[in-house]
Amino acid sequence: MTQEYGKGFGRRRVLLGGAATTIASLAMPGILRAQTRELVIGGAASHKPWVETHVMPMFEKKYNCKITFEGTRSLVNLEKMQKNRDKPYMSVVQMDDPVMILAVREGLLEPITAAKAPNLAKLKPGTTHMDGMWANYLQPWQGVAYNTNVLKTAPASWTDALDPKFKGRIIVPSLQNTEGLPNLFMFAHLATGKPMAEAYKDIDAAFRELRKLKPNLLTVYSQMPQAFSLLEQGEAHMILGALSSFGMQRRLDGAPITMTAPKEGIFPVPSGIAVIKNGPNPDLAFAYVNELLGAEVQSKIAPPTFALPTNVDTPIPPGMPTDATIHPIDWAFVAENRNDWVKRWDREMGA
Protein backbone atom coordinates (compact mmCIF):
# COMPACT_ATOMS: atom_id res chain seq x y z
CA MET A 1 0.00 0.00 0.00
CA THR A 2 1.32 3.46 -0.90
CA GLN A 3 2.50 5.57 2.00
CA GLU A 4 2.64 9.34 1.86
CA TYR A 5 5.00 11.12 4.20
CA GLY A 6 5.65 14.56 5.53
CA LYS A 7 2.14 15.61 6.52
CA GLY A 8 2.72 14.77 10.16
CA PHE A 9 5.47 17.33 10.60
CA GLY A 10 4.89 20.76 12.04
CA ARG A 11 6.70 23.91 11.09
CA ARG A 12 9.72 23.08 13.16
CA ARG A 13 13.16 23.86 11.94
CA VAL A 14 16.41 22.07 12.36
CA LEU A 15 18.52 24.04 14.74
CA LEU A 16 21.43 25.35 12.79
CA GLY A 17 23.10 27.08 15.68
CA GLY A 18 24.37 25.66 18.89
CA ALA A 19 27.96 25.85 19.92
CA ALA A 20 29.82 22.98 21.48
CA THR A 21 30.23 22.99 25.23
CA THR A 22 33.66 24.29 26.13
CA ILE A 23 35.77 24.04 29.23
CA ALA A 24 36.79 27.39 30.55
CA SER A 25 38.66 28.57 33.57
CA LEU A 26 39.81 31.93 34.78
CA ALA A 27 42.59 30.33 36.74
CA MET A 28 44.70 28.06 34.52
CA PRO A 29 43.21 27.90 31.00
CA GLY A 30 46.48 26.76 29.44
CA ILE A 31 46.74 23.73 31.72
CA LEU A 32 43.12 22.77 31.19
CA ARG A 33 43.50 22.98 27.42
CA ALA A 34 46.50 20.70 27.58
CA GLN A 35 44.51 18.14 29.56
CA THR A 36 41.53 18.13 27.17
CA ARG A 37 41.89 15.59 24.40
CA GLU A 38 40.64 16.30 20.88
CA LEU A 39 38.67 14.04 18.57
CA VAL A 40 38.77 15.01 14.89
CA ILE A 41 35.89 13.70 12.79
CA GLY A 42 35.55 13.88 9.03
CA GLY A 43 31.98 14.02 7.73
CA ALA A 44 29.65 15.65 5.24
CA ALA A 45 29.22 19.41 5.41
CA SER A 46 25.46 18.86 5.73
CA HIS A 47 26.04 16.85 8.92
CA LYS A 48 27.64 19.73 10.78
CA PRO A 49 24.44 21.36 12.11
CA TRP A 50 23.05 18.23 13.79
CA VAL A 51 26.47 17.10 15.04
CA GLU A 52 27.04 20.48 16.68
CA THR A 53 23.50 20.66 18.06
CA HIS A 54 22.66 17.13 19.14
CA VAL A 55 25.95 15.25 19.54
CA MET A 56 28.87 17.50 20.28
CA PRO A 57 27.72 19.13 23.57
CA MET A 58 26.72 15.78 25.09
CA PHE A 59 29.84 13.95 24.00
CA GLU A 60 32.32 16.64 25.03
CA LYS A 61 30.79 16.86 28.49
CA LYS A 62 30.49 13.10 28.98
CA TYR A 63 34.03 12.28 27.82
CA ASN A 64 35.85 15.48 28.82
CA CYS A 65 37.15 16.15 25.32
CA LYS A 66 36.81 18.51 22.38
CA ILE A 67 35.36 17.54 19.00
CA THR A 68 36.52 19.11 15.76
CA PHE A 69 34.18 18.29 12.89
CA GLU A 70 35.58 18.75 9.39
CA GLY A 71 32.63 18.92 7.01
CA THR A 72 33.28 18.14 3.37
CA ARG A 73 32.55 15.41 0.79
CA SER A 74 33.20 11.70 1.34
CA LEU A 75 35.84 11.52 -1.41
CA VAL A 76 37.69 14.46 0.12
CA ASN A 77 37.76 12.67 3.48
CA LEU A 78 39.10 9.59 1.72
CA GLU A 79 41.88 11.68 0.19
CA LYS A 80 42.79 13.03 3.63
CA MET A 81 42.99 9.48 4.97
CA GLN A 82 45.19 8.39 2.07
CA LYS A 83 47.59 11.32 2.40
CA ASN A 84 47.91 10.90 6.17
CA ARG A 85 47.89 7.09 6.41
CA ASP A 86 51.29 7.04 8.14
CA LYS A 87 50.19 9.54 10.78
CA PRO A 88 46.42 10.07 10.77
CA TYR A 89 45.05 13.14 12.47
CA MET A 90 41.38 12.20 12.09
CA SER A 91 39.95 9.40 14.24
CA VAL A 92 36.43 8.88 12.83
CA VAL A 93 34.80 9.29 9.42
CA GLN A 94 31.13 9.59 8.49
CA MET A 95 31.02 8.72 4.78
CA ASP A 96 28.84 7.19 2.07
CA ASP A 97 28.99 3.40 1.89
CA PRO A 98 30.53 3.30 -1.62
CA VAL A 99 33.47 5.35 -0.37
CA MET A 100 33.77 3.17 2.72
CA ILE A 101 34.46 0.22 0.42
CA LEU A 102 37.39 2.10 -1.11
CA ALA A 103 38.74 2.87 2.37
CA VAL A 104 38.48 -0.81 3.35
CA ARG A 105 40.36 -1.88 0.23
CA GLU A 106 43.21 0.43 1.15
CA GLY A 107 43.38 -0.79 4.74
CA LEU A 108 42.45 2.57 6.23
CA LEU A 109 39.78 1.44 8.70
CA GLU A 110 39.76 -0.36 12.05
CA PRO A 111 36.96 -2.90 12.55
CA ILE A 112 34.15 -2.01 14.92
CA THR A 113 33.32 -4.78 17.41
CA ALA A 114 30.58 -5.12 20.01
CA ALA A 115 33.32 -5.24 22.66
CA LYS A 116 34.48 -1.74 21.71
CA ALA A 117 31.07 -0.37 20.66
CA PRO A 118 28.32 -2.37 22.42
CA ASN A 119 25.50 -0.67 20.50
CA LEU A 120 26.70 -2.48 17.37
CA ALA A 121 24.74 -5.48 18.64
CA LYS A 122 21.54 -3.39 18.61
CA LEU A 123 21.55 -2.56 14.90
CA LYS A 124 19.02 -3.75 12.34
CA PRO A 125 20.12 -6.51 9.94
CA GLY A 126 21.97 -5.21 6.92
CA THR A 127 23.39 -2.11 8.61
CA THR A 128 26.77 -3.56 9.65
CA HIS A 129 29.12 -4.12 6.74
CA MET A 130 32.18 -6.22 5.87
CA ASP A 131 32.54 -7.81 9.29
CA GLY A 132 32.20 -4.53 11.13
CA MET A 133 34.49 -2.34 9.04
CA TRP A 134 31.71 0.24 9.16
CA ALA A 135 28.09 0.56 10.23
CA ASN A 136 25.10 2.71 9.34
CA TYR A 137 23.88 5.07 12.06
CA LEU A 138 20.93 6.42 10.05
CA GLN A 139 18.93 5.48 6.98
CA PRO A 140 17.57 8.43 5.04
CA TRP A 141 15.45 6.85 2.30
CA GLN A 142 14.70 7.12 -1.37
CA GLY A 143 11.20 6.99 -2.74
CA VAL A 144 9.12 9.16 -5.08
CA ALA A 145 8.67 12.91 -4.61
CA TYR A 146 5.71 14.53 -6.36
CA ASN A 147 4.00 17.89 -6.75
CA THR A 148 0.85 17.94 -4.64
CA ASN A 149 -0.70 20.78 -6.65
CA VAL A 150 -0.60 18.64 -9.78
CA LEU A 151 -1.14 15.14 -8.39
CA LYS A 152 -3.92 14.91 -5.83
CA THR A 153 -3.28 11.20 -5.24
CA ALA A 154 0.13 9.79 -4.33
CA PRO A 155 1.77 7.55 -6.94
CA ALA A 156 0.99 3.99 -5.89
CA SER A 157 3.78 2.31 -7.82
CA TRP A 158 7.11 3.10 -9.43
CA THR A 159 5.42 1.99 -12.68
CA ASP A 160 3.11 5.03 -12.52
CA ALA A 161 5.97 7.03 -14.03
CA LEU A 162 5.60 5.00 -17.24
CA ASP A 163 2.05 6.26 -17.86
CA PRO A 164 1.95 8.26 -21.15
CA LYS A 165 0.10 11.09 -19.36
CA PHE A 166 3.44 11.98 -17.74
CA LYS A 167 5.19 12.63 -21.05
CA GLY A 168 8.02 15.08 -20.38
CA ARG A 169 7.14 15.33 -16.67
CA ILE A 170 9.44 12.83 -14.92
CA ILE A 171 12.88 13.53 -13.43
CA VAL A 172 15.47 10.95 -12.41
CA PRO A 173 18.97 11.32 -10.94
CA SER A 174 22.02 10.60 -13.06
CA LEU A 175 23.89 7.36 -12.38
CA GLN A 176 26.83 9.63 -11.59
CA ASN A 177 24.89 10.49 -8.42
CA THR A 178 24.70 7.84 -5.70
CA GLU A 179 20.93 8.33 -5.48
CA GLY A 180 20.60 7.44 -9.18
CA LEU A 181 21.40 3.76 -8.65
CA PRO A 182 18.14 2.58 -6.99
CA ASN A 183 16.16 3.37 -10.14
CA LEU A 184 18.35 0.91 -12.02
CA PHE A 185 17.62 -1.82 -9.48
CA MET A 186 13.92 -1.05 -9.20
CA PHE A 187 13.43 -1.22 -12.95
CA ALA A 188 15.26 -4.56 -13.01
CA HIS A 189 12.75 -5.77 -10.42
CA LEU A 190 9.81 -4.40 -12.40
CA ALA A 191 11.06 -5.98 -15.63
CA THR A 192 11.75 -9.46 -14.24
CA GLY A 193 9.22 -9.81 -11.42
CA LYS A 194 11.98 -11.43 -9.38
CA PRO A 195 12.66 -10.54 -5.75
CA MET A 196 14.97 -7.54 -5.50
CA ALA A 197 17.77 -9.68 -4.07
CA GLU A 198 17.85 -11.55 -7.40
CA ALA A 199 16.61 -8.94 -9.84
CA TYR A 200 19.15 -6.18 -9.18
CA LYS A 201 21.94 -8.07 -10.93
CA ASP A 202 19.94 -8.34 -14.17
CA ILE A 203 21.14 -5.03 -15.56
CA ASP A 204 20.12 -5.90 -19.12
CA ALA A 205 16.51 -6.18 -17.98
CA ALA A 206 16.86 -2.90 -16.07
CA PHE A 207 17.93 -0.97 -19.15
CA ARG A 208 15.22 -2.57 -21.31
CA GLU A 209 12.60 -1.34 -18.85
CA LEU A 210 14.22 2.07 -18.37
CA ARG A 211 14.09 2.75 -22.11
CA LYS A 212 10.30 2.75 -21.77
CA LEU A 213 10.68 5.76 -19.47
CA LYS A 214 12.53 7.93 -22.02
CA PRO A 215 9.44 9.62 -23.56
CA ASN A 216 8.35 10.74 -20.10
CA LEU A 217 11.69 12.20 -19.01
CA LEU A 218 11.90 15.93 -18.50
CA THR A 219 15.52 15.79 -17.45
CA VAL A 220 18.20 13.66 -15.80
CA TYR A 221 19.73 15.71 -13.02
CA SER A 222 23.19 15.90 -11.53
CA GLN A 223 22.33 18.85 -9.25
CA MET A 224 19.47 18.10 -6.85
CA PRO A 225 18.31 21.67 -6.06
CA GLN A 226 17.59 22.42 -9.73
CA ALA A 227 15.56 19.22 -10.04
CA PHE A 228 13.42 20.08 -7.02
CA SER A 229 12.94 23.59 -8.34
CA LEU A 230 11.37 22.12 -11.50
CA LEU A 231 9.17 19.90 -9.34
CA GLU A 232 8.05 22.77 -7.12
CA GLN A 233 7.18 24.90 -10.16
CA GLY A 234 5.06 22.09 -11.60
CA GLU A 235 7.24 21.64 -14.68
CA ALA A 236 7.99 18.16 -13.34
CA HIS A 237 5.35 16.01 -11.69
CA MET A 238 7.57 13.36 -10.09
CA ILE A 239 11.18 12.66 -9.11
CA LEU A 240 11.99 8.95 -8.99
CA GLY A 241 14.55 8.06 -6.35
CA ALA A 242 14.17 11.32 -4.42
CA LEU A 243 15.96 11.70 -1.10
CA SER A 244 13.84 12.06 2.03
CA SER A 245 16.41 14.36 3.63
CA PHE A 246 15.92 16.89 0.82
CA GLY A 247 12.34 16.34 -0.29
CA MET A 248 10.76 16.41 3.16
CA GLN A 249 12.72 19.49 4.19
CA ARG A 250 11.43 21.30 1.12
CA ARG A 251 7.87 20.42 2.18
CA LEU A 252 8.52 21.90 5.61
CA ASP A 253 9.81 25.01 3.89
CA GLY A 254 6.42 25.39 2.21
CA ALA A 255 6.99 23.81 -1.20
CA PRO A 256 3.98 21.95 -2.71
CA ILE A 257 5.72 18.58 -2.70
CA THR A 258 5.79 15.47 -0.56
CA MET A 259 7.37 12.00 -0.51
CA THR A 260 5.73 8.64 -0.95
CA ALA A 261 6.84 5.03 -0.49
CA PRO A 262 5.33 3.07 -3.42
CA LYS A 263 4.12 -0.48 -2.94
CA GLU A 264 7.32 -2.04 -4.32
CA GLY A 265 9.36 -0.48 -1.52
CA ILE A 266 12.08 2.09 -0.91
CA PHE A 267 15.87 2.20 -0.68
CA PRO A 268 18.10 3.25 2.24
CA VAL A 269 20.62 6.03 1.68
CA PRO A 270 24.09 5.01 2.89
CA SER A 271 25.11 6.88 6.06
CA GLY A 272 28.17 5.10 7.38
CA ILE A 273 30.51 5.62 10.31
CA ALA A 274 33.96 4.08 10.82
CA VAL A 275 37.10 4.31 12.93
CA ILE A 276 40.32 5.27 11.17
CA LYS A 277 43.18 2.80 11.60
CA ASN A 278 45.93 4.10 13.90
CA GLY A 279 44.05 7.34 14.46
CA PRO A 280 44.55 9.39 17.66
CA ASN A 281 42.59 8.58 20.82
CA PRO A 282 41.04 5.30 19.65
CA ASP A 283 39.09 4.97 22.89
CA LEU A 284 37.28 8.23 22.15
CA ALA A 285 36.78 7.16 18.53
CA PHE A 286 34.99 3.95 19.50
CA ALA A 287 33.01 5.83 22.16
CA TYR A 288 31.81 8.30 19.53
CA VAL A 289 30.79 5.49 17.19
CA ASN A 290 28.98 3.76 20.05
CA GLU A 291 27.03 6.92 20.86
CA LEU A 292 25.88 7.38 17.24
CA LEU A 293 24.80 3.76 17.10
CA GLY A 294 22.85 4.16 20.34
CA ALA A 295 19.12 4.74 20.71
CA GLU A 296 19.50 7.96 22.71
CA VAL A 297 21.46 9.82 20.02
CA GLN A 298 19.53 8.32 17.11
CA SER A 299 16.23 9.42 18.64
CA LYS A 300 17.57 13.00 18.51
CA ILE A 301 19.15 12.99 15.04
CA ALA A 302 16.65 10.88 13.07
CA PRO A 303 13.76 13.43 13.09
CA PRO A 304 15.72 16.50 11.87
CA THR A 305 17.46 14.44 9.17
CA PHE A 306 14.20 12.79 8.02
CA ALA A 307 15.81 9.39 8.40
CA LEU A 308 15.01 5.95 9.72
CA PRO A 309 17.06 4.90 12.77
CA THR A 310 19.21 1.77 12.59
CA ASN A 311 19.11 0.92 16.31
CA VAL A 312 16.18 -1.43 16.95
CA ASP A 313 15.34 0.33 20.21
CA THR A 314 14.88 3.73 18.56
CA PRO A 315 11.29 4.75 17.72
CA ILE A 316 10.64 5.64 14.08
CA PRO A 317 10.03 9.40 13.90
CA PRO A 318 6.54 10.67 13.03
CA GLY A 319 5.98 11.04 9.31
CA MET A 320 8.47 8.32 8.34
CA PRO A 321 7.48 5.05 6.59
CA THR A 322 6.76 2.36 9.16
CA ASP A 323 5.95 -0.73 7.12
CA ALA A 324 7.49 -0.12 3.70
CA THR A 325 9.84 -2.76 2.32
CA ILE A 326 13.41 -1.47 2.48
CA HIS A 327 15.71 -2.86 -0.21
CA PRO A 328 19.40 -2.89 0.85
CA ILE A 329 22.03 -2.23 -1.80
CA ASP A 330 25.10 -4.39 -2.42
CA TRP A 331 27.68 -1.62 -2.62
CA ALA A 332 30.51 -4.01 -3.42
CA PHE A 333 28.59 -5.08 -6.52
CA VAL A 334 28.00 -1.43 -7.36
CA ALA A 335 31.70 -0.59 -7.02
CA GLU A 336 32.66 -3.33 -9.46
CA ASN A 337 30.17 -2.33 -12.15
CA ARG A 338 29.23 1.31 -11.80
CA ASN A 339 31.59 2.73 -14.45
CA ASP A 340 30.18 0.36 -17.07
CA TRP A 341 26.62 1.22 -16.04
CA VAL A 342 27.29 4.95 -16.36
CA LYS A 343 28.70 4.48 -19.88
CA ARG A 344 25.70 2.38 -20.87
CA TRP A 345 23.31 4.94 -19.40
CA ASP A 346 24.92 7.70 -21.43
CA ARG A 347 24.74 5.53 -24.55
CA GLU A 348 21.18 4.23 -24.21
CA MET A 349 19.33 6.86 -22.16
CA GLY A 350 21.05 9.96 -23.47
CA ALA A 351 20.45 9.22 -27.15
Coordinates of N, CA and C in Angstrom, one line a residue, residues 20-163:
A20 N 29.4 24.1 20.6 CA 29.8 23.0 21.5 C 30.2 23.5 22.9
T21 N 29.9 22.7 23.9 CA 30.2 23.0 25.2 C 31.7 23.1 25.4
T22 N 32.2 24.1 26.0 CA 33.7 24.3 26.1 C 34.0 24.3 27.6
I23 N 35.3 24.0 27.9 CA 35.8 24.0 29.2 C 36.5 25.3 29.4
A24 N 36.1 26.1 30.4 CA 36.8 27.4 30.5 C 37.2 27.5 32.0
S25 N 38.2 28.3 32.2 CA 38.7 28.6 33.6 C 39.4 29.9 33.6
L26 N 39.1 30.7 34.6 CA 39.8 31.9 34.8 C 41.2 31.7 35.4
A27 N 41.3 30.6 36.0 CA 42.6 30.3 36.7 C 43.7 29.9 35.8
M28 N 43.6 28.6 35.3 CA 44.7 28.1 34.5 C 44.2 27.5 33.2
P29 N 43.8 28.4 32.3 CA 43.2 27.9 31.0 C 44.2 27.1 30.2
G30 N 45.5 27.5 30.2 CA 46.5 26.8 29.4 C 46.6 25.3 29.9
I31 N 46.6 25.1 31.2 CA 46.7 23.7 31.7 C 45.5 22.9 31.4
L32 N 44.3 23.5 31.5 CA 43.1 22.8 31.2 C 43.1 22.4 29.7
R33 N 43.5 23.3 28.8 CA 43.5 23.0 27.4 C 44.4 21.8 27.1
A34 N 45.5 21.8 27.8 CA 46.5 20.7 27.6 C 45.9 19.4 28.0
Q35 N 45.1 19.4 29.0 CA 44.5 18.1 29.6 C 43.3 17.7 28.8
T36 N 42.7 18.5 27.9 CA 41.5 18.1 27.2 C 41.9 17.5 25.8
R37 N 41.6 16.3 25.6 CA 41.9 15.6 24.4 C 40.9 16.0 23.3
E38 N 41.4 15.9 22.0 CA 40.6 16.3 20.9 C 40.3 15.1 20.0
L39 N 39.1 15.1 19.5 CA 38.7 14.0 18.6 C 38.3 14.7 17.3
V40 N 39.0 14.4 16.2 CA 38.8 15.0 14.9 C 38.0 14.0 14.1
I41 N 36.8 14.5 13.5 CA 35.9 13.7 12.8 C 35.7 14.3 11.4
G42 N 35.8 13.5 10.4 CA 35.6 13.9 9.0 C 34.2 13.4 8.6
G43 N 33.3 14.4 8.1 CA 32.0 14.0 7.7 C 31.5 14.9 6.6
A44 N 30.2 14.8 6.3 CA 29.7 15.7 5.2 C 29.4 17.0 5.8
A45 N 29.5 18.0 5.0 CA 29.2 19.4 5.4 C 27.8 19.5 5.9
S46 N 26.9 18.8 5.3 CA 25.5 18.9 5.7 C 25.2 18.2 7.1
H47 N 26.2 17.5 7.6 CA 26.0 16.9 8.9 C 26.4 17.8 10.1
K48 N 27.1 18.8 9.7 CA 27.6 19.7 10.8 C 26.6 20.3 11.7
P49 N 25.4 20.8 11.2 CA 24.4 21.4 12.1 C 23.9 20.4 13.2
W50 N 23.6 19.1 12.8 CA 23.1 18.2 13.8 C 24.2 17.7 14.7
V51 N 25.4 17.5 14.2 CA 26.5 17.1 15.0 C 26.7 18.2 16.1
E52 N 26.8 19.4 15.7 CA 27.0 20.5 16.7 C 25.9 20.7 17.7
T53 N 24.7 20.4 17.2 CA 23.5 20.7 18.1 C 23.2 19.5 19.0
H54 N 23.2 18.3 18.4 CA 22.7 17.1 19.1 C 23.7 16.2 19.7
V55 N 24.9 16.2 19.2 CA 25.9 15.2 19.5 C 27.1 15.9 20.3
M56 N 27.6 16.9 19.7 CA 28.9 17.5 20.3 C 28.8 17.9 21.8
P57 N 27.8 18.7 22.2 CA 27.7 19.1 23.6 C 27.7 17.9 24.5
M58 N 26.8 17.0 24.2 CA 26.7 15.8 25.1 C 28.0 15.0 25.2
F59 N 28.6 14.8 24.0 CA 29.8 14.0 24.0 C 31.0 14.6 24.7
E60 N 31.2 15.9 24.4 CA 32.3 16.6 25.0 C 32.2 16.7 26.6
K61 N 31.0 16.8 27.0 CA 30.8 16.9 28.5 C 31.0 15.5 29.1
K62 N 30.4 14.5 28.5 CA 30.5 13.1 29.0 C 31.9 12.5 29.0
Y63 N 32.7 12.9 28.0 CA 34.0 12.3 27.8 C 35.2 13.3 28.1
N64 N 34.8 14.5 28.5 CA 35.8 15.5 28.8 C 36.8 15.6 27.7
C65 N 36.3 16.0 26.5 CA 37.2 16.2 25.3 C 36.6 17.3 24.4
K66 N 37.3 17.5 23.4 CA 36.8 18.5 22.4 C 36.7 17.8 21.0
I67 N 35.6 18.1 20.3 CA 35.4 17.5 19.0 C 35.6 18.6 18.0
T68 N 36.4 18.3 16.9 CA 36.5 19.1 15.8 C 35.9 18.4 14.6
F69 N 34.9 18.9 14.0 CA 34.2 18.3 12.9 C 34.6 19.0 11.6
E70 N 35.2 18.2 10.7 CA 35.6 18.7 9.4 C 34.5 18.3 8.3
G71 N 33.7 19.2 7.9 CA 32.6 18.9 7.0 C 33.0 19.1 5.6
T72 N 33.0 18.1 4.8 CA 33.3 18.1 3.4 C 32.6 17.0 2.7
R73 N 33.1 16.6 1.5 CA 32.6 15.4 0.8 C 33.3 14.1 1.2
S74 N 32.6 13.0 1.0 CA 33.2 11.7 1.3 C 34.5 11.4 0.6
L75 N 34.6 11.8 -0.7 CA 35.8 11.5 -1.4 C 37.0 12.4 -0.9
V76 N 36.7 13.6 -0.4 CA 37.7 14.5 0.1 C 38.2 13.9 1.4
N77 N 37.3 13.3 2.2 CA 37.8 12.7 3.5 C 38.6 11.5 3.2
L78 N 38.3 10.7 2.1 CA 39.1 9.6 1.7 C 40.5 10.1 1.3
E79 N 40.6 11.1 0.6 CA 41.9 11.7 0.2 C 42.7 12.1 1.4
K80 N 42.1 12.7 2.4 CA 42.8 13.0 3.6 C 43.4 11.8 4.3
M81 N 42.5 10.7 4.3 CA 43.0 9.5 5.0 C 44.2 8.9 4.2
Q82 N 44.1 8.9 2.9 CA 45.2 8.4 2.1 C 46.5 9.2 2.3
K83 N 46.4 10.5 2.3 CA 47.6 11.3 2.4 C 48.2 11.2 3.8
N84 N 47.4 10.9 4.8 CA 47.9 10.9 6.2 C 47.9 9.5 6.8
R85 N 48.0 8.5 5.9 CA 47.9 7.1 6.4 C 49.0 6.7 7.4
D86 N 50.2 7.3 7.2 CA 51.3 7.0 8.1 C 51.1 7.7 9.5
K87 N 50.4 8.8 9.5 CA 50.2 9.5 10.8 C 48.8 10.2 10.7
P88 N 47.8 9.5 10.9 CA 46.4 10.1 10.8 C 46.2 11.1 11.8
Y89 N 45.5 12.2 11.5 CA 45.1 13.1 12.5 C 43.6 13.0 12.8
M90 N 42.8 12.5 11.8 CA 41.4 12.2 12.1 C 41.2 10.8 12.8
S91 N 40.2 10.7 13.5 CA 39.9 9.4 14.2 C 38.7 8.7 13.7
V92 N 37.7 9.5 13.3 CA 36.4 8.9 12.8 C 36.0 9.5 11.5
V93 N 35.4 8.7 10.6 CA 34.8 9.3 9.4 C 33.3 8.9 9.3
Q94 N 32.5 9.8 8.8 CA 31.1 9.6 8.5 C 31.0 9.8 7.0
M95 N 30.9 8.7 6.2 CA 31.0 8.7 4.8 C 30.0 7.8 4.1
D96 N 29.7 8.0 2.8 CA 28.8 7.2 2.1 C 29.4 5.8 2.0
D97 N 28.5 4.8 2.0 CA 29.0 3.4 1.9 C 29.9 3.1 0.7
P98 N 29.6 3.6 -0.5 CA 30.5 3.3 -1.6 C 32.0 3.7 -1.4
V99 N 32.1 4.9 -0.7 CA 33.5 5.4 -0.4 C 34.1 4.5 0.8
M100 N 33.3 4.1 1.7 CA 33.8 3.2 2.7 C 34.4 1.9 2.1
I101 N 33.9 1.4 1.1 CA 34.5 0.2 0.4 C 35.9 0.5 -0.1
L102 N 36.1 1.7 -0.6 CA 37.4 2.1 -1.1 C 38.4 2.2 0.1
A103 N 37.9 2.7 1.2 CA 38.7 2.9 2.4 C 39.1 1.5 2.9
V104 N 38.2 0.6 2.9 CA 38.5 -0.8 3.4 C 39.5 -1.4 2.5
R105 N 39.4 -1.3 1.2 CA 40.4 -1.9 0.2 C 41.8 -1.4 0.4
E106 N 41.9 -0.1 0.9 CA 43.2 0.4 1.2 C 43.7 0.2 2.6
G107 N 42.9 -0.5 3.4 CA 43.4 -0.8 4.7 C 43.4 0.4 5.6
L108 N 42.4 1.3 5.5 CA 42.4 2.6 6.2 C 41.5 2.5 7.4
L109 N 40.8 1.5 7.6 CA 39.8 1.4 8.7 C 40.1 0.3 9.7
E110 N 39.6 0.6 10.9 CA 39.8 -0.4 12.1 C 38.4 -1.0 12.3
P111 N 38.3 -2.3 12.4 CA 37.0 -2.9 12.5 C 36.3 -2.5 13.8
I112 N 35.0 -2.3 13.8 CA 34.1 -2.0 14.9 C 33.6 -3.3 15.5
T113 N 33.8 -3.6 16.8 CA 33.3 -4.8 17.4 C 32.4 -4.4 18.5
A114 N 31.5 -5.4 18.9 CA 30.6 -5.1 20.0 C 31.3 -4.9 21.3
A115 N 32.5 -5.4 21.4 CA 33.3 -5.2 22.7 C 33.7 -3.8 22.8
K116 N 34.0 -3.1 21.7 CA 34.5 -1.7 21.7 C 33.3 -0.8 21.5
A117 N 32.3 -1.2 20.9 CA 31.1 -0.4 20.7 C 29.8 -1.2 20.9
P118 N 29.4 -1.4 22.1 CA 28.3 -2.4 22.4 C 27.0 -2.2 21.6
N119 N 26.8 -0.9 21.2 CA 25.5 -0.7 20.5 C 25.5 -1.3 19.1
L120 N 26.6 -1.8 18.7 CA 26.7 -2.5 17.4 C 25.7 -3.7 17.4
A121 N 25.6 -4.3 18.5 CA 24.7 -5.5 18.6 C 23.3 -5.1 18.6
K122 N 22.9 -3.8 18.6 CA 21.5 -3.4 18.6 C 21.1 -2.9 17.2
L123 N 21.9 -3.1 16.2 CA 21.5 -2.6 14.9 C 20.7 -3.5 14.1
K124 N 19.9 -3.0 13.2 CA 19.0 -3.7 12.3 C 19.9 -4.6 11.4
P125 N 19.4 -5.7 10.9 CA 20.1 -6.5 9.9 C 20.4 -5.7 8.7
G126 N 21.6 -5.9 8.1 CA 22.0 -5.2 6.9 C 22.6 -3.8 7.1
T127 N 22.8 -3.4 8.4 CA 23.4 -2.1 8.6 C 24.8 -2.2 9.2
T128 N 25.4 -3.4 9.3 CA 26.8 -3.6 9.6 C 27.4 -4.2 8.4
H129 N 28.6 -3.7 8.0 CA 29.1 -4.1 6.7 C 30.6 -4.7 6.9
M130 N 30.8 -5.7 6.0 CA 32.2 -6.2 5.9 C 32.8 -6.5 7.2
D131 N 32.1 -7.4 8.0 CA 32.5 -7.8 9.3 C 32.9 -6.7 10.2
G132 N 32.1 -5.6 10.2 CA 32.2 -4.5 11.1 C 33.2 -3.4 10.7
M133 N 33.6 -3.4 9.5 CA 34.5 -2.3 9.0 C 33.8 -1.0 9.1
W134 N 32.5 -1.0 8.9 CA 31.7 0.2 9.2 C 30.3 -0.2 9.4
A135 N 29.5 0.8 9.9 CA 28.1 0.6 10.2 C 27.3 1.8 9.8
N136 N 26.0 1.6 9.7 CA 25.1 2.7 9.3 C 24.4 3.2 10.6
Y137 N 24.5 4.5 10.9 CA 23.9 5.1 12.1 C 22.5 5.7 11.8
L138 N 22.2 5.9 10.5 CA 20.9 6.4 10.1 C 20.6 5.8 8.7
Q139 N 19.3 5.9 8.3 CA 18.9 5.5 7.0 C 17.9 6.5 6.4
P140 N 18.5 7.6 5.9 CA 17.6 8.4 5.0 C 17.1 7.5 3.9
W141 N 16.0 7.8 3.3 CA 15.5 6.9 2.3 C 15.1 7.5 1.0
Q142 N 15.0 6.7 0.0 CA 14.7 7.1 -1.4 C 13.4 6.5 -1.8
G143 N 12.5 7.4 -2.2 CA 11.2 7.0 -2.7 C 10.8 7.9 -3.9
V144 N 9.6 8.3 -4.0 CA 9.1 9.2 -5.1 C 8.6 10.5 -4.5
A145 N 9.2 11.6 -5.0 CA 8.7 12.9 -4.6 C 7.7 13.4 -5.7
Y146 N 6.6 14.1 -5.3 CA 5.7 14.5 -6.4 C 5.1 15.9 -6.0
N147 N 4.6 16.6 -7.0 CA 4.0 17.9 -6.8 C 2.5 17.7 -6.3
T148 N 2.2 18.1 -5.2 CA 0.8 17.9 -4.6 C -0.2 18.9 -5.3
N149 N 0.2 19.9 -5.9 CA -0.7 20.8 -6.7 C -1.2 20.1 -7.9
V150 N -0.3 19.3 -8.5 CA -0.6 18.6 -9.8 C -1.2 17.3 -9.6
L151 N -0.7 16.5 -8.7 CA -1.1 15.1 -8.4 C -1.9 15.1 -7.0
K152 N -3.1 14.9 -7.1 CA -3.9 14.9 -5.8 C -3.9 13.6 -5.1
T153 N -3.4 12.5 -5.8 CA -3.3 11.2 -5.2 C -1.8 10.8 -5.4
A154 N -1.3 10.2 -4.3 CA 0.1 9.8 -4.3 C 0.3 8.7 -5.3
P155 N 1.4 8.7 -6.1 CA 1.8 7.5 -6.9 C 1.8 6.2 -6.1
A156 N 1.1 5.2 -6.6 CA 1.0 4.0 -5.9 C 2.1 3.0 -6.2
S157 N 2.8 3.2 -7.4 CA 3.8 2.3 -7.8 C 4.9 3.1 -8.6
W158 N 6.1 2.5 -8.6 CA 7.1 3.1 -9.4 C 6.7 3.1 -10.9
T159 N 5.8 2.1 -11.3 CA 5.4 2.0 -12.7 C 4.5 3.1 -13.1
D160 N 4.0 3.9 -12.2 CA 3.1 5.0 -12.5 C 3.9 6.0 -13.4
A161 N 5.2 6.1 -13.2 CA 6.0 7.0 -14.0 C 6.0 6.7 -15.5
L162 N 5.6 5.4 -15.9 CA 5.6 5.0 -17.2 C 4.3 5.4 -18.0
D163 N 3.3 5.9 -17.3 CA 2.0 6.3 -17.9 C 2.3 7.4 -18.9

